[in-house]
GROMACS .gro file of C-alpha atoms in nm:
model
  187
    1MET     CA    1  -0.027  -0.010   0.007
    2LEU     CA    2   0.291   0.223   0.105
    3SER     CA    3   0.477   0.159  -0.192
    4THR     CA    4   0.156   0.242  -0.476
    5ILE     CA    5   0.082   0.571  -0.285
    6GLY     CA    6   0.477   0.660  -0.302
    7ALA     CA    7   0.382   0.572  -0.702
    8PHE     CA    8   0.128   0.773  -0.706
    9LEU     CA    9   0.275   1.069  -0.480
   10PHE     CA   10   0.618   1.026  -0.671
   11LEU     CA   11   0.595   0.842  -1.009
   12GLY     CA   12   0.302   1.064  -1.184
   13GLU     CA   13   0.108   0.726  -1.181
   14VAL     CA   14  -0.266   0.774  -1.195
   15PRO     CA   15  -0.467   0.588  -0.944
   16THR     CA   16  -0.789   0.412  -1.112
   17GLY     CA   17  -1.136   0.327  -0.880
   18ILE     CA   18  -1.070  -0.045  -0.952
   19GLY     CA   19  -0.711  -0.059  -0.839
   20LEU     CA   20  -0.775   0.132  -0.551
   21ALA     CA   21  -1.062  -0.133  -0.456
   22GLY     CA   22  -0.800  -0.411  -0.553
   23LEU     CA   23  -0.549  -0.193  -0.281
   24LEU     CA   24  -0.752  -0.225  -0.053
   25LEU     CA   25  -0.821  -0.595  -0.075
   26VAL     CA   26  -0.506  -0.676  -0.097
   27VAL     CA   27  -0.439  -0.487   0.242
   28GLY     CA   28  -0.752  -0.667   0.367
   29GLY     CA   29  -0.617  -0.977   0.242
   30ILE     CA   30  -0.332  -0.943   0.422
   31LEU     CA   31  -0.463  -0.888   0.769
   32MET     CA   32  -0.698  -1.155   0.744
   33ILE     CA   33  -0.407  -1.366   0.694
   34ALA     CA   34  -0.185  -1.232   0.962
   35THR     CA   35  -0.466  -1.216   1.224
   36GLN     CA   36  -0.701  -1.516   1.142
   37GLY     CA   37  -0.999  -1.267   1.136
   38ARG     CA   38  -0.941  -1.171   1.496
   39LEU     CA   39  -0.830  -0.824   1.506
   40SER     CA   40  -0.920  -0.778   1.887
   41ALA     CA   41  -0.565  -0.931   1.892
   42PHE     CA   42  -0.441  -0.598   1.854
   43MET     CA   43  -0.567  -0.499   2.167
   44ARG     CA   44  -0.401  -0.754   2.402
   45PRO     CA   45  -0.088  -0.593   2.605
   46GLY     CA   46   0.190  -0.624   2.312
   47GLY     CA   47  -0.047  -0.687   1.996
   48ARG     CA   48   0.015  -0.416   1.842
   49ALA     CA   49   0.388  -0.466   1.822
   50GLY     CA   50   0.310  -0.674   1.521
   51ILE     CA   51   0.149  -0.409   1.324
   52GLU     CA   52   0.399  -0.151   1.436
   53TRP     CA   53   0.691  -0.334   1.342
   54GLY     CA   54   0.554  -0.458   1.022
   55THR     CA   55   0.482  -0.096   0.889
   56ALA     CA   56   0.803   0.002   0.998
   57THR     CA   57   0.906  -0.222   0.768
   58GLY     CA   58   0.699  -0.190   0.514
   59GLY     CA   59   0.752   0.201   0.506
   60LEU     CA   60   1.136   0.127   0.455
   61ILE     CA   61   1.034  -0.178   0.180
   62ALA     CA   62   0.817   0.084   0.011
   63GLY     CA   63   1.114   0.393   0.043
   64TYR     CA   64   1.355   0.182  -0.133
   65THR     CA   65   1.106   0.011  -0.412
   66VAL     CA   66   1.024   0.389  -0.480
   67ILE     CA   67   1.338   0.485  -0.464
   68ASP     CA   68   1.444   0.201  -0.667
   69ALA     CA   69   1.198   0.230  -0.949
   70TYR     CA   70   1.300   0.563  -1.062
   71PRO     CA   71   1.616   0.503  -1.191
   72VAL     CA   72   1.501   0.164  -1.390
   73LYS     CA   73   1.189   0.328  -1.509
   74ALA     CA   74   1.280   0.689  -1.587
   75LEU     CA   75   1.686   0.676  -1.620
   76GLY     CA   76   1.718   0.335  -1.783
   77ILE     CA   77   1.949   0.171  -1.580
   78ALA     CA   78   1.956  -0.208  -1.610
   79PRO     CA   79   1.789  -0.405  -1.301
   80VAL     CA   80   2.081  -0.653  -1.272
   81VAL     CA   81   2.352  -0.331  -1.294
   82LEU     CA   82   2.097  -0.122  -1.003
   83ASP     CA   83   2.114  -0.425  -0.794
   84TRP     CA   84   2.492  -0.534  -0.815
   85PHE     CA   85   2.585  -0.184  -0.701
   86SER     CA   86   2.314  -0.206  -0.403
   87ASN     CA   87   2.478  -0.483  -0.279
   88LEU     CA   88   2.833  -0.369  -0.314
   89LEU     CA   89   2.729  -0.072  -0.103
   90ARG     CA   90   2.592  -0.329   0.141
   91PHE     CA   91   2.918  -0.499   0.154
   92PHE     CA   92   3.080  -0.224   0.219
   93LEU     CA   93   2.862  -0.084   0.464
   94LEU     CA   94   2.878  -0.429   0.688
   95LEU     CA   95   3.243  -0.503   0.620
   96PRO     CA   96   3.370  -0.296   0.928
   97LEU     CA   97   3.116  -0.478   1.165
   98VAL     CA   98   3.262  -0.849   1.007
   99LEU     CA   99   3.614  -0.682   1.085
  100ALA     CA  100   3.554  -0.582   1.390
  101HIS     CA  101   3.464  -0.922   1.498
  102PRO     CA  102   3.598  -1.217   1.268
  103ARG     CA  103   3.535  -1.481   1.468
  104ARG     CA  104   3.190  -1.431   1.568
  105ALA     CA  105   3.109  -1.374   1.233
  106ILE     CA  106   3.258  -1.674   1.146
  107ALA     CA  107   3.086  -1.871   1.455
  108ALA     CA  108   2.764  -1.732   1.312
  109MET     CA  109   2.765  -1.903   0.966
  110ARG     CA  110   2.880  -2.218   1.100
  111GLY     CA  111   2.630  -2.468   0.938
  112HIS     CA  112   2.459  -2.215   0.739
  113TRP     CA  113   2.677  -2.171   0.444
  114TRP     CA  114   2.410  -2.322   0.212
  115THR     CA  115   2.187  -2.140   0.309
  116ALA     CA  116   2.373  -1.820   0.338
  117VAL     CA  117   2.481  -1.921  -0.068
  118GLY     CA  118   2.081  -2.000  -0.171
  119VAL     CA  119   1.966  -1.702  -0.005
  120GLY     CA  120   2.228  -1.471  -0.118
  121LEU     CA  121   2.134  -1.579  -0.484
  122LEU     CA  122   1.775  -1.635  -0.487
  123SER     CA  123   1.713  -1.239  -0.274
  124PRO     CA  124   1.868  -1.059  -0.568
  125LEU     CA  125   1.690  -1.232  -0.819
  126SER     CA  126   1.395  -1.204  -0.714
  127TYR     CA  127   1.420  -0.839  -0.679
  128ILE     CA  128   1.572  -0.807  -0.979
  129LEU     CA  129   1.274  -0.946  -1.205
  130VAL     CA  130   1.092  -0.724  -0.961
  131LEU     CA  131   1.296  -0.427  -1.123
  132ALA     CA  132   1.275  -0.611  -1.461
  133ALA     CA  133   0.901  -0.573  -1.449
  134LEU     CA  134   0.928  -0.220  -1.384
  135THR     CA  135   1.168  -0.172  -1.673
  136GLY     CA  136   0.897  -0.381  -1.924
  137GLY     CA  137   0.639  -0.080  -1.828
  138ALA     CA  138   0.431  -0.218  -1.530
  139PRO     CA  139   0.334   0.009  -1.277
  140LEU     CA  140   0.489  -0.007  -0.943
  141SER     CA  141   0.132   0.065  -0.839
  142LEU     CA  142   0.091  -0.295  -0.966
  143VAL     CA  143   0.437  -0.419  -0.892
  144ALA     CA  144   0.437  -0.384  -0.544
  145PRO     CA  145   0.121  -0.523  -0.438
  146MET     CA  146   0.181  -0.844  -0.657
  147ARG     CA  147   0.484  -0.890  -0.441
  148GLU     CA  148   0.259  -0.928  -0.126
  149MET     CA  149   0.180  -1.247  -0.301
  150SER     CA  150   0.420  -1.401  -0.086
  151MET     CA  151   0.208  -1.340   0.226
  152MET     CA  152  -0.047  -1.559   0.076
  153VAL     CA  153   0.208  -1.805  -0.059
  154GLY     CA  154   0.359  -1.822   0.293
  155ALA     CA  155   0.029  -1.920   0.437
  156LEU     CA  156  -0.002  -2.173   0.172
  157LEU     CA  157   0.347  -2.322   0.252
  158GLY     CA  158   0.300  -2.346   0.623
  159MET     CA  159  -0.004  -2.518   0.578
  160LEU     CA  160   0.175  -2.764   0.332
  161ILE     CA  161   0.499  -2.810   0.451
  162LEU     CA  162   0.470  -2.721   0.857
  163ARG     CA  163   0.151  -2.862   0.877
  164GLU     CA  164   0.033  -2.535   1.032
  165ALA     CA  165  -0.353  -2.520   1.081
  166VAL     CA  166  -0.510  -2.303   0.881
  167GLY     CA  167  -0.831  -2.180   0.903
  168GLN     CA  168  -1.136  -2.033   0.720
  169TRP     CA  169  -0.954  -1.660   0.768
  170ARG     CA  170  -0.639  -1.763   0.605
  171LEU     CA  171  -0.836  -1.916   0.313
  172VAL     CA  172  -1.058  -1.642   0.278
  173GLY     CA  173  -0.752  -1.388   0.337
  174CYS     CA  174  -0.571  -1.576   0.051
  175ALA     CA  175  -0.925  -1.568  -0.159
  176VAL     CA  176  -0.918  -1.186  -0.085
  177LEU     CA  177  -0.528  -1.132  -0.183
  178ILE     CA  178  -0.608  -1.306  -0.519
  179THR     CA  179  -0.920  -1.106  -0.620
  180GLY     CA  180  -0.723  -0.745  -0.496
  181VAL     CA  181  -0.443  -0.843  -0.746
  182ILE     CA  182  -0.643  -0.931  -1.027
  183LEU     CA  183  -0.843  -0.611  -0.955
  184LEU     CA  184  -0.537  -0.420  -0.935
  185SER     CA  185  -0.412  -0.583  -1.279
  186ALA     CA  186  -0.760  -0.465  -1.437
  187GLY     CA  187  -0.712  -0.115  -1.318
   0.00000   0.00000   0.00000
């Protein structure tokens, strides 16, 4: 939702009624999946912590998504090049932390090298695909909410792999999320 608002404000994308309805359904579907229909969970002590941290995280994601959309859409910078330089910057920003405590860094990685390699390859690839969609002319107001399909995939994988109980609210949330994405693509 925040990326879409950023696309409207900073990238000049024009909202449509159908697109806005789809966006609201995406947000509603995510809330249903996350809360299993129990909004009263936010009223318990500490119940809002997830929403507050989630909103902060979403704000940061929306910020870098809107910022990254500009160079690939307006300046024609290749998504791979943008991602490569972003990763290079992160490497140099994190290097002092690793060099300050190299043994701790090695100990933390013990037994996790293959996972790190997998995440190190797949995570940038997924974001490069998002940037490539933007380069291909897709509006950010559509691409950003489509990324949230990962909530639905996570809920379904939790059910299939982790054997989590998936109640009616999560299934309804998935259906609402899919409907929202369909409306976004139509708008």
